Short mmCIF file of C-alpha atoms in Angstrom, two decimals:
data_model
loop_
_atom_site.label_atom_id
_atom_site.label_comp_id
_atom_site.label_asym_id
_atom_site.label_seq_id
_atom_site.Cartn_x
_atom_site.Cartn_y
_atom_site.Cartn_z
CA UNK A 160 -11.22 38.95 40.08
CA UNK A 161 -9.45 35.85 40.53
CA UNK A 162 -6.38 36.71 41.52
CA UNK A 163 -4.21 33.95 43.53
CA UNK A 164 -2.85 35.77 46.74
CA UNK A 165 -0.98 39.71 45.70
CA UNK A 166 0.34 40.04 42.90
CA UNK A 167 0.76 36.07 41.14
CA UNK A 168 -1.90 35.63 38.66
CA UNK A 169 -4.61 32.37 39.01
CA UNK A 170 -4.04 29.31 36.78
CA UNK A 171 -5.34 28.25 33.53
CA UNK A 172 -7.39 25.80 35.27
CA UNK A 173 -8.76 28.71 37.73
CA UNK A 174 -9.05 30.96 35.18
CA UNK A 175 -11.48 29.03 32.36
CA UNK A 176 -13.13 27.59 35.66
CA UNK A 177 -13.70 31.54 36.68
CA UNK A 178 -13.07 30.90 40.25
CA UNK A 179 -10.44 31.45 42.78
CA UNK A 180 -6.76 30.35 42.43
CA UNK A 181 -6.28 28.91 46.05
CA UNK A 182 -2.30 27.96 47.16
CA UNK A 183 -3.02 24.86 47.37
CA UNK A 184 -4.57 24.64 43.67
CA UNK A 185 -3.51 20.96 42.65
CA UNK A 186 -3.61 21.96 38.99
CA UNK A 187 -1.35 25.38 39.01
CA UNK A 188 1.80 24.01 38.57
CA UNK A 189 0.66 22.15 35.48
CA UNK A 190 -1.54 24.66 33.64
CA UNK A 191 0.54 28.13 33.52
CA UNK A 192 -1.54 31.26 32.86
CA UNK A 193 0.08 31.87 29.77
CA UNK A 194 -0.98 28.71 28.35
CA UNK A 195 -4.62 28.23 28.49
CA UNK A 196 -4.71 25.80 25.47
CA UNK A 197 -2.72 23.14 27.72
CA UNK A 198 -6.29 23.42 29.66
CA UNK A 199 -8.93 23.46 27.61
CA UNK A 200 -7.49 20.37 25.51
CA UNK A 201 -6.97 18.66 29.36
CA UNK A 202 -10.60 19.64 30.09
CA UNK A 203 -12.24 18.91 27.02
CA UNK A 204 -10.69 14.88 26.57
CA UNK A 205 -10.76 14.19 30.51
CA UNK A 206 -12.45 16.90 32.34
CA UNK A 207 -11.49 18.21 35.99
CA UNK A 208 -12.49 15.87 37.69
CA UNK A 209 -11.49 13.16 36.27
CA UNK A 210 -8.20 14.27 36.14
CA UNK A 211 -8.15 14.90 39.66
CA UNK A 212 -8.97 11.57 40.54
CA UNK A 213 -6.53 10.53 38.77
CA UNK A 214 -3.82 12.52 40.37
CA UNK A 215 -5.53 11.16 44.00
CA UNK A 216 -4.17 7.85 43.56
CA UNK A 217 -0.51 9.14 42.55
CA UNK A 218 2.25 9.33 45.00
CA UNK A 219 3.66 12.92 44.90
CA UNK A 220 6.88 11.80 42.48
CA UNK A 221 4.58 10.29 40.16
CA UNK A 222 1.68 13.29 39.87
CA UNK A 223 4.39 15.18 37.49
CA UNK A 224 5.36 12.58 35.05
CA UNK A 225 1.04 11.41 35.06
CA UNK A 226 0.17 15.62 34.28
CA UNK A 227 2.76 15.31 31.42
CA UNK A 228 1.16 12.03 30.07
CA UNK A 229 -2.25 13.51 30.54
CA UNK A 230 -1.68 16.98 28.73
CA UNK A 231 0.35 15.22 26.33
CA UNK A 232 -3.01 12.54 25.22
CA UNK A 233 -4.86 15.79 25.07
CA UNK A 234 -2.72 17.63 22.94
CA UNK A 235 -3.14 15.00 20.34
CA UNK A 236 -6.23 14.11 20.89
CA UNK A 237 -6.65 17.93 19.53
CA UNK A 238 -4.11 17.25 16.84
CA UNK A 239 -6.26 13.94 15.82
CA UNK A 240 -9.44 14.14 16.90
CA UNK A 241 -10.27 10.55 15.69
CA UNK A 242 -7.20 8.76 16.55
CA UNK A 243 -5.48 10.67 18.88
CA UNK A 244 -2.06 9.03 20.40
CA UNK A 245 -3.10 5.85 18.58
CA UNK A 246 -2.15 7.49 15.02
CA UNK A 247 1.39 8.26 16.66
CA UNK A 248 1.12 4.82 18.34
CA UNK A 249 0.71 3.28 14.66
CA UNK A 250 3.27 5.82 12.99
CA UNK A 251 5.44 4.81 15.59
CA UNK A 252 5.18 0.73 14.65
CA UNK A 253 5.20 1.36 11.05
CA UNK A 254 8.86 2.83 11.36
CA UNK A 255 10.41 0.33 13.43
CA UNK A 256 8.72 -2.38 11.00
CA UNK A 257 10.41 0.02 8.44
CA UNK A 258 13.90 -0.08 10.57
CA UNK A 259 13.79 -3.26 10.71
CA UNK A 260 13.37 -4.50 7.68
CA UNK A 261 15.98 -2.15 6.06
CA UNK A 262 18.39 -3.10 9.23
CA UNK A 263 18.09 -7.30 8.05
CA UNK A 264 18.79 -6.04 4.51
CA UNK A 265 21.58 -4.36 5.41
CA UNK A 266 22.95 -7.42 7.68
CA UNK A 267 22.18 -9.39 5.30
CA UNK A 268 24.35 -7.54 2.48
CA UNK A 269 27.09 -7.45 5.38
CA UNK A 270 27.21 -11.02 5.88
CA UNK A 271 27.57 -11.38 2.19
CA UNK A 272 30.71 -8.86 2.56
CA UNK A 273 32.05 -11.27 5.01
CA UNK A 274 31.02 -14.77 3.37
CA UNK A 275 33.07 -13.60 -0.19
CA UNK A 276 36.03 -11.71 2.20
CA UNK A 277 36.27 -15.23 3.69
CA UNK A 278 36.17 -16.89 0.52
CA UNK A 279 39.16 -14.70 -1.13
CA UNK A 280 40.94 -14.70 1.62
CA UNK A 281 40.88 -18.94 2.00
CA UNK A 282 44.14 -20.90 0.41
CA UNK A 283 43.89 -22.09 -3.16
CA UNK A 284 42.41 -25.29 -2.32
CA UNK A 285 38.94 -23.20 -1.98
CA UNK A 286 39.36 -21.47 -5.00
CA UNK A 287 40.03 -24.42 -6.94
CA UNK A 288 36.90 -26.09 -5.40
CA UNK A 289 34.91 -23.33 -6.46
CA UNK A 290 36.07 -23.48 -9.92
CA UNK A 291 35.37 -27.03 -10.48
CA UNK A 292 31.21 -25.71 -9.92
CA UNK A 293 31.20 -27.59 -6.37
CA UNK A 294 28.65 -26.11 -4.45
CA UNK A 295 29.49 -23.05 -1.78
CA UNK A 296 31.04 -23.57 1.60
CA UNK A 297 27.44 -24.80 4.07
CA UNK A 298 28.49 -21.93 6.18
CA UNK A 299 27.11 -19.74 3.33
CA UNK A 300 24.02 -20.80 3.63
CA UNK A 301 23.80 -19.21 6.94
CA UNK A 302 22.93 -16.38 5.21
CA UNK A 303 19.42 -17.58 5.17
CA UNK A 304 19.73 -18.62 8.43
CA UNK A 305 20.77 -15.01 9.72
CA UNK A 306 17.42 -13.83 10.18
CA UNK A 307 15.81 -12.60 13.05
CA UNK A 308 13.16 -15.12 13.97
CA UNK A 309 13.56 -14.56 17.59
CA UNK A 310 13.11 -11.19 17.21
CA UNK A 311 9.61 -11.66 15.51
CA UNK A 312 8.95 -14.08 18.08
CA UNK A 313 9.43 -11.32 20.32
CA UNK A 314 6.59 -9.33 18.56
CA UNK A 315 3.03 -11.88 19.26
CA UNK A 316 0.28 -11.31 17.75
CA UNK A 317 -1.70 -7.60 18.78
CA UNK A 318 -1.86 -4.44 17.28
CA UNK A 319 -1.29 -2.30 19.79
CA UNK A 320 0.75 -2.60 22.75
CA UNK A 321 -0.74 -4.40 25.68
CA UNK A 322 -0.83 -1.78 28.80
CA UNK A 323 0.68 -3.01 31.93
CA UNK A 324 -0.01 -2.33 35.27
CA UNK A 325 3.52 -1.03 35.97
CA UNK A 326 4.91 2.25 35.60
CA UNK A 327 7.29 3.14 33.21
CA UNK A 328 9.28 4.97 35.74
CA UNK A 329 10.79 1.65 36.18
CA UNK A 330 12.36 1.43 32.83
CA UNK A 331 9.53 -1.69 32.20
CA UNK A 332 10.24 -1.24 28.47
CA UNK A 333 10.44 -4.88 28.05
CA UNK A 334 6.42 -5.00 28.79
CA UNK A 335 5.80 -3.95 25.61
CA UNK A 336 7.73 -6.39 23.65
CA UNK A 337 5.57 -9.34 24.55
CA UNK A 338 2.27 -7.42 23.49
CA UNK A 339 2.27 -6.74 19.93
CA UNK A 340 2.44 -7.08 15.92
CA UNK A 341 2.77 -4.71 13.31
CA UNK A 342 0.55 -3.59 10.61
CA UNK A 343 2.01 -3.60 7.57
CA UNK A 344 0.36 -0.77 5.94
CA UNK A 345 0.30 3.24 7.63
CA UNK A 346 -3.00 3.43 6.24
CA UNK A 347 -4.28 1.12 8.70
CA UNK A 348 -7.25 2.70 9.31
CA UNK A 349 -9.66 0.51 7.81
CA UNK A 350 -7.62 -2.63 9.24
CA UNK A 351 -6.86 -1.31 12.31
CA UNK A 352 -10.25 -2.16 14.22
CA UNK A 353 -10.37 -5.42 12.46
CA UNK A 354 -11.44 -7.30 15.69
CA UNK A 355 -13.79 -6.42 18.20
CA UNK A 356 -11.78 -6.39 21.34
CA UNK A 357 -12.44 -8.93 24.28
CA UNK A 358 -13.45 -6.96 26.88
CA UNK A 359 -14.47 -10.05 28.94
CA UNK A 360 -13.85 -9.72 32.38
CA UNK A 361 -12.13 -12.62 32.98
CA UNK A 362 -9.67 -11.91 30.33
CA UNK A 363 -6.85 -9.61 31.76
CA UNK A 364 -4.45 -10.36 28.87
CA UNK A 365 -6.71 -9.10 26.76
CA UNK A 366 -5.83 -6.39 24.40
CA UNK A 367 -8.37 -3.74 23.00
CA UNK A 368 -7.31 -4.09 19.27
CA UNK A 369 -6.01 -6.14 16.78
CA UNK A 370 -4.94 -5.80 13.23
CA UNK A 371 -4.64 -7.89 10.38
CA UNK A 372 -1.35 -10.10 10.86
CA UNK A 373 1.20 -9.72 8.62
CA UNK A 374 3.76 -10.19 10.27
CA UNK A 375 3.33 -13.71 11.55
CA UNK A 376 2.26 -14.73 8.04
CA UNK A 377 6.64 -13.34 7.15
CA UNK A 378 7.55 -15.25 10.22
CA UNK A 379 5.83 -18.30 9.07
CA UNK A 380 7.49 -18.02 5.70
CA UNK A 381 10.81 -17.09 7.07
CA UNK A 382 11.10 -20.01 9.49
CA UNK A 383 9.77 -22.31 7.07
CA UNK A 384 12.43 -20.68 4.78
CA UNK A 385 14.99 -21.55 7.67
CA UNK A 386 14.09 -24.84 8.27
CA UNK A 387 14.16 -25.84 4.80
CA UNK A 388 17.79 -24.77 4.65
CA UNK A 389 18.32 -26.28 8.10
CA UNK A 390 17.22 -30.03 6.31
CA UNK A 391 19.10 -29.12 3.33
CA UNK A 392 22.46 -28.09 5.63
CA UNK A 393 23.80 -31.45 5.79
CA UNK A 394 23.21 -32.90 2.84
CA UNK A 395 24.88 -29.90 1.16
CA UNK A 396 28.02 -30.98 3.74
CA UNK A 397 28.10 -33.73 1.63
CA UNK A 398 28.16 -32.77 -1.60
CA UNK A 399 31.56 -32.17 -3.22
CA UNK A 400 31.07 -32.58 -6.82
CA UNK A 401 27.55 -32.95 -9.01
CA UNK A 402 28.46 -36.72 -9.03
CA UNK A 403 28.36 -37.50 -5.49
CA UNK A 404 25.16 -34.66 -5.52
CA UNK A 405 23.45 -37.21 -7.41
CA UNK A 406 24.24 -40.58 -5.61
CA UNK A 407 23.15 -38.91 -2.41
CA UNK A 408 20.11 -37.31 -4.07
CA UNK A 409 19.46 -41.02 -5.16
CA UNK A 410 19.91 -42.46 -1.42
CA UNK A 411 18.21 -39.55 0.00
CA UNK A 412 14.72 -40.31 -1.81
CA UNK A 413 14.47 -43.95 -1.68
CA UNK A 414 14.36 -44.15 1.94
CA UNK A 415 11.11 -43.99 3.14
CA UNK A 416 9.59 -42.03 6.31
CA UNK A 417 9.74 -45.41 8.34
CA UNK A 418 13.28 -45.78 7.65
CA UNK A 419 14.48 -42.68 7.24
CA UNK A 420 17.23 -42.66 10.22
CA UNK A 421 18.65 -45.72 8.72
CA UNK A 422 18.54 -44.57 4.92
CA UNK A 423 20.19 -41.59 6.04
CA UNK A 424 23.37 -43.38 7.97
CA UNK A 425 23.44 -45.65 4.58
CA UNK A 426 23.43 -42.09 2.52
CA UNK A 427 25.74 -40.86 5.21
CA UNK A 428 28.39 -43.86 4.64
CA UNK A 429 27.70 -43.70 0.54
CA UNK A 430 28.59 -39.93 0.62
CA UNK A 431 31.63 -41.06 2.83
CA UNK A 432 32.53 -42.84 0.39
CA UNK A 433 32.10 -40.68 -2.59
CA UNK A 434 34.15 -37.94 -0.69
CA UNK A 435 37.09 -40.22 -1.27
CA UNK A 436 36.79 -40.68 -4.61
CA UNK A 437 35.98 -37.58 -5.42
CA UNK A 438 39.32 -37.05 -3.34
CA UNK A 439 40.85 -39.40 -5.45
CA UNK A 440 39.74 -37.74 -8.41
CA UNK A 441 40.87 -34.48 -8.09
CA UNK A 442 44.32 -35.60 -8.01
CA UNK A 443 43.82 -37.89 -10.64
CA UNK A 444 41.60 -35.95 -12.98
CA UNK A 445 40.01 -39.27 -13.54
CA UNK A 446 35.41 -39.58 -13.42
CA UNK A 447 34.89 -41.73 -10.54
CA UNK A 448 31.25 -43.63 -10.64
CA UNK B 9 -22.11 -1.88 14.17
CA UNK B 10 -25.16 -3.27 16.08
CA UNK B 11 -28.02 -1.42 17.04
CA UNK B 12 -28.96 -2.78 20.28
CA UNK B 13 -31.90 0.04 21.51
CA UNK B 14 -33.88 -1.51 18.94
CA UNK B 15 -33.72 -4.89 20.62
CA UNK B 16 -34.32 -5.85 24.20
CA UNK B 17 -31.34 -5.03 25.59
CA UNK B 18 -29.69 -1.70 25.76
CA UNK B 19 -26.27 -0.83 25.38
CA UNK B 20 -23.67 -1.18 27.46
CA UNK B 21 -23.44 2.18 28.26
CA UNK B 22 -27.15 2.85 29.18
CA UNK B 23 -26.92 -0.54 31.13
CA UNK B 24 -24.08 1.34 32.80
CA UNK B 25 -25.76 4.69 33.53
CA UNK B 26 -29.16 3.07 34.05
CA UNK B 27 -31.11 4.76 31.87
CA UNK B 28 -33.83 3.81 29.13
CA UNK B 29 -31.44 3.46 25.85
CA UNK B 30 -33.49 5.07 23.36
CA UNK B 31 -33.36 4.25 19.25
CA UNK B 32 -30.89 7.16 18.45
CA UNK B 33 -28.90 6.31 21.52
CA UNK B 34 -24.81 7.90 20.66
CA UNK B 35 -23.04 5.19 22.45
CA UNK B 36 -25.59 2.09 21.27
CA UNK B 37 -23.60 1.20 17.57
CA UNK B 38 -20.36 1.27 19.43
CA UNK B 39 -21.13 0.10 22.68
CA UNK B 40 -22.48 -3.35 23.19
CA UNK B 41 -23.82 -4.83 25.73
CA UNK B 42 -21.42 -8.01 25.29
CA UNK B 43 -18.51 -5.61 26.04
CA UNK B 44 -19.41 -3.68 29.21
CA UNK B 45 -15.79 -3.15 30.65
CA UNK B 46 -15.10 -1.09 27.69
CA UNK B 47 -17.77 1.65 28.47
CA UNK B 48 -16.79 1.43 31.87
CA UNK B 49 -13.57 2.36 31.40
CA UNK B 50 -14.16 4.93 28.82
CA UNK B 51 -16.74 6.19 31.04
CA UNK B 52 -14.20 6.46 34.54
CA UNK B 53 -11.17 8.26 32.52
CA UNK B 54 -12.97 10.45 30.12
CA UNK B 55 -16.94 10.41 31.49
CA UNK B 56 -19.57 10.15 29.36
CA UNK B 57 -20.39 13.42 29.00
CA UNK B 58 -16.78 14.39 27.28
CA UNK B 59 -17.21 11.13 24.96
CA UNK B 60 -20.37 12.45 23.47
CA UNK B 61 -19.08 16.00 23.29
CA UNK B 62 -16.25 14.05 21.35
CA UNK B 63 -18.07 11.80 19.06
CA UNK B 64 -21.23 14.74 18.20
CA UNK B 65 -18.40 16.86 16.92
CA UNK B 66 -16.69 14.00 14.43
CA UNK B 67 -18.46 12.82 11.58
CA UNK B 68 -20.45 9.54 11.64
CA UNK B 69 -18.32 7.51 9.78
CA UNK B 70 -15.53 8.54 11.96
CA UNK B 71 -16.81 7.88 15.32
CA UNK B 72 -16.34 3.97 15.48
CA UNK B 73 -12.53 4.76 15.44
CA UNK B 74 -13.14 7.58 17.91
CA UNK B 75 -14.68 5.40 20.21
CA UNK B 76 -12.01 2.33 19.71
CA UNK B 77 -9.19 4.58 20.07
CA UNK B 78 -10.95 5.92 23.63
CA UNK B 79 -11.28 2.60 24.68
CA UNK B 80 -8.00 1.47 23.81
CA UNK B 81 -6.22 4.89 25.64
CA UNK B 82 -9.07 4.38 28.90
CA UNK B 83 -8.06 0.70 28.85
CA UNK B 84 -4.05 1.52 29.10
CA UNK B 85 -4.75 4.76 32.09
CA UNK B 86 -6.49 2.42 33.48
CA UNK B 87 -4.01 -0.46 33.86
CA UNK B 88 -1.22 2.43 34.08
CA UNK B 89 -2.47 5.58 35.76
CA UNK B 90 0.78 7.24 35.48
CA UNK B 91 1.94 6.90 31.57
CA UNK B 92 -1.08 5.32 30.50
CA UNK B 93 -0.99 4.64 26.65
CA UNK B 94 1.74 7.55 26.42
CA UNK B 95 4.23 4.91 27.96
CA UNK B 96 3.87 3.00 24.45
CA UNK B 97 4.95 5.71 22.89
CA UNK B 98 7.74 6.82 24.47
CA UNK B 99 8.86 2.75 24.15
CA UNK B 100 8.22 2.80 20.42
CA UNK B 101 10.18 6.17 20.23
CA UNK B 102 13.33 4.51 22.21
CA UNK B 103 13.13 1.54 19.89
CA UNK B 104 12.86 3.59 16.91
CA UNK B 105 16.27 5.51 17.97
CA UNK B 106 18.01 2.16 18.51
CA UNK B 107 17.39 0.97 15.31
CA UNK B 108 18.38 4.20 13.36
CA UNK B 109 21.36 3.62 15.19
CA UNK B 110 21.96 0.09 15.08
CA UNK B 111 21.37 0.88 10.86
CA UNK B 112 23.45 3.98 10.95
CA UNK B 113 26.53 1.04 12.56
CA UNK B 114 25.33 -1.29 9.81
CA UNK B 115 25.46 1.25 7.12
CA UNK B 116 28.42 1.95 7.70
CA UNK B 117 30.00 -1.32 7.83
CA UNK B 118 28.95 -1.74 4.70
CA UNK B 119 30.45 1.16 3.01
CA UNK B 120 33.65 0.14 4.29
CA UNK B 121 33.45 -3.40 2.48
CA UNK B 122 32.26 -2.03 -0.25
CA UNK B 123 35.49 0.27 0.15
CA UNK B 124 37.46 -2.44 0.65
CA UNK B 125 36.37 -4.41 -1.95
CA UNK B 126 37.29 -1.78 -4.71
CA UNK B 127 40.43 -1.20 -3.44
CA UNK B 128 41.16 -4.12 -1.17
CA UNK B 129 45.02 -3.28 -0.97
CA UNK B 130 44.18 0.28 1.05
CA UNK B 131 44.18 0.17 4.23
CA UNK B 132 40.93 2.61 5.00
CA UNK B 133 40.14 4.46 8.07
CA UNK B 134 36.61 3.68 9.28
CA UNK B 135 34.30 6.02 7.02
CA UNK B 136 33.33 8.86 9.27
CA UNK B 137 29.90 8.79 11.09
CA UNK B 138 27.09 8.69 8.10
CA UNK B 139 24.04 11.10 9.35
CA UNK B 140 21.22 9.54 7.07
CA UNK B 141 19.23 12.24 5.05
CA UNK B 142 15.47 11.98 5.01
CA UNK B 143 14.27 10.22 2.17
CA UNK B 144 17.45 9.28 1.21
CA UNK B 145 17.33 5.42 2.15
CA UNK B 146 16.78 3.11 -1.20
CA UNK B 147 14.02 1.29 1.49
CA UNK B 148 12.38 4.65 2.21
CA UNK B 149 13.16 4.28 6.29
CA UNK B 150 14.21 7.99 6.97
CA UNK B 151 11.23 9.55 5.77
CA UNK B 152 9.83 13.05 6.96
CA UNK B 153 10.10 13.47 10.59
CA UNK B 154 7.20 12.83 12.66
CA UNK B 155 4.90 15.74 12.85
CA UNK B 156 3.75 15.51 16.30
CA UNK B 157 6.02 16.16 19.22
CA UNK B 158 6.92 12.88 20.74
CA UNK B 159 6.27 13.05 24.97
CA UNK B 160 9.65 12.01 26.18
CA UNK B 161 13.21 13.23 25.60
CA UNK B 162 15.56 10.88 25.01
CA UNK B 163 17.83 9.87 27.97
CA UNK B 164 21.00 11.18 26.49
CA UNK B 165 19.39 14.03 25.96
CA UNK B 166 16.92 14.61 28.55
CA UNK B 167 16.89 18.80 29.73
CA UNK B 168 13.57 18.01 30.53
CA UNK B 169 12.09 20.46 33.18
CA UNK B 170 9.27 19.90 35.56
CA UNK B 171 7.03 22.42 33.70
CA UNK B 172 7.42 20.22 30.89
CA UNK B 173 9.00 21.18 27.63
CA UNK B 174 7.06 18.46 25.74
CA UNK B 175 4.18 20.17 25.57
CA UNK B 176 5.30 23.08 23.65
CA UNK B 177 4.83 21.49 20.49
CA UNK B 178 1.59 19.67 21.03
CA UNK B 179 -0.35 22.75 22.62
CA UNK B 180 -1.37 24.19 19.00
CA UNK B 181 -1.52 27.60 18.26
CA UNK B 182 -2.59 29.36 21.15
#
């Protein structure tokens, strides 16, 4: 029978393969006798050889952590036979989309916290402003701007992650962040395999599969969200009362595109202007035109 | 899906092997002959034998996800022999982690302004440390656990042994 040496019992490995359990069996330590499952999923997704060749290539250090990774695709590959570690791949994306969604949320409520703590806890000069309807303090409309942009721009445009070249041994984890985009949807079955991947030879940054882009189409809005408040940011600076709102608004759309730098110092000096009266008229209780 | 035994030129894969690629050719629908690296990766990780063993045993419909999913794990062994696609994973998983944590911090921040602002006179103690329930998040975040064992322990809590304790929950019933 096969029996490795006296009295130790042959592999898993050994044992489906009915043949002897040498010493020097490459695939004992990783396939215990008691777990012949471990094996057979190993066998059936990448088959002996294969795996053996891949171990070949290894450096001794790195043969334990590549058996893990290799019995670990096969185990799901069992799990999901259509999918395999993709499906936990996609599960995977789908909550940090999730995370991160509820995590702006949440930010954002905080900053709202802080914006209104500020407010209360400003001298009465603020609180009289706000009561005579001027518009908020511009530093609340960073709320808007307290997005995370940069942190979809740190998520371009593929499905999947794109595989690098170096191990992960070397804590690489910031390879992955330049590789892909979220679906939006866990069913993303049907999406999923939306485009054909490039396999062209040439193409090394290619990646095997992309999904329908959602997420760009949010970062589009959201920076286009931003920027509009970023236009809007100074000529809210401006604005201290409706009145003066309206004699910039006024200034503001008569100049023209091809004098738009000097309409807006004009604007600039008119709102000047209007800040003093409207000054003026807050002591004085008086309508200033 | 494009036949391409029925035209001149065969697929990818029988271009590969070198072999006539005959009208009810498995790997012809998903294998074109545009794409060859993808076959030839698929072939050197998993060989061509396993891939057909794989795709007679799932239904039609199914096997055009089979086979993008093989390419797509053959593609990442191949550019990373030692993690492969698994190294994604365990990325996503230490992202996923960071952010429940990062929201956990958030969370409660925002109970304690929301404390203050009730009763801003009080000086309160932080809230203690808020373990989120599953299913319990207004956005739906927490829900059930993954089913699947993930591959890699966390590092603050990595007992991990060289046998590998990861693959006790992926083996199935054995």
């Amino acid at each position: 029978m096969t029996l490795k040496g006296g009295t130790s019992q042959a592999c898993a490995a050994c044992k489906y393969q009915r043949r002897r359990c040498s010493a020097e069996c490459p695939l004992s330590p990783y396939f215990p006798p008691e777990q012949p499952k471990l094996f057979q999923n190993a066998h059936k997704l990448f088959g002996v050889s294969n795996i053996l060749k891949i171990l070949k290539n290894l450096e001794p250090g790195q043969k334990n952590e590549a058996m893990r990774s290799i019995i670990y695709q096969a185990n799901m590959r069992d799990k999901f036979p259509v999918y395999g570690c993709c499906w936990i791949i996609c599960q995977l994306k789908y909550q940090v989309l999730q995370a991160e969604e509820e995590l702006n949320a949440v930010q954002a409520q905080l900053e709202m916290y802080r914006q209104h703590h500020q407010i209360s806890s400003m001298p009465d000069d603020g609180t009289s402003q706000l009561e005579l309807g001027m518009a908020p303090p511009s530093n609340g409309l960073s709320l808007f701007n307290h997005t995370t942009p940069q942190h979809y721009n740190a998520v371009p445009a593929a499905a999947l992650p794109v595989p690098q070249q170096q191990s992960y041994s070397n804590s690489s984890k910031g390879v992955y962040t330049s590789g892909y985009m979220d679906a939006k949807d866990i069913n993303v079955a049907n999406s999923f395999w939306a485009q054909q991947p490039n396999y062209a030879n040439n193409n090394n940054n290619s990646m095997a599969i992309q999904s329908q882009l959602v997420v760009p189409q949010q970062q589009t809005i959201q920076q286009e969200v931003v920027q509009d408040y970023d236009e809007l940011h100074p000529f809210f600076d401006t604005i201290d009362d409706r009145q003066s709102y309206i004699d910039s608004k006024e200034a503001y759309e008569s100049s023209s595109s091809e004098e738009s730098l000097k309409d807006t110092t004009q604007s600039t000096e008119h709102v000047a202007e209007n800040e003093l009266k409207n000054a003026a008229a807050r002591f004085s209780l008086t309508s200033v035109n | 899906m494009a036949s391409s035994s029925s035209y001149n030129s065969p697929c990818a894969a029988c271009k590969f092997l070198r072999r006539k690629c005959t009208p009810g050719c498995i790997f012809a629908p998903y294998f074109p002959p545009e794409e060859p690296q993808k076959f030839a990766n698929v072939h050197k990780i998993f060989g061509a034998s396993n891939v057909t063993k794989l795709l007679n045993e799932l239904l039609p419909h199914q096997r055009e996800d089979a086979v993008n999913s093989l390419a797509y794990e053959a593609e990442a062994r191949v550019r990373d022999p030692v993690y492969g696609c698994v190294g994604a994973i365990s990325f996503l998983q230490r992202q996923v982690q960071r952010l429940q944590k990062e929201l956990e911090s958030a969370n409660a921040d925002l109970i304690r302004f929301a404390c203050n602002e009730i009763n801003p006179t009080a000086n309160l103690p932080p809230p203690p440390s808020i373990t989120p329930r599953p299913r319990s998040s207004s956005l739906g975040f927490y829900q059930q656990p993954p089913a699947f064992p993930l591959p890699y322990p966390l590092p603050w809590n990595d007992t991990s042994d060289p046998s590998g304790n990861i693959n006790d929950g992926g083996e199935g019933n054995m």
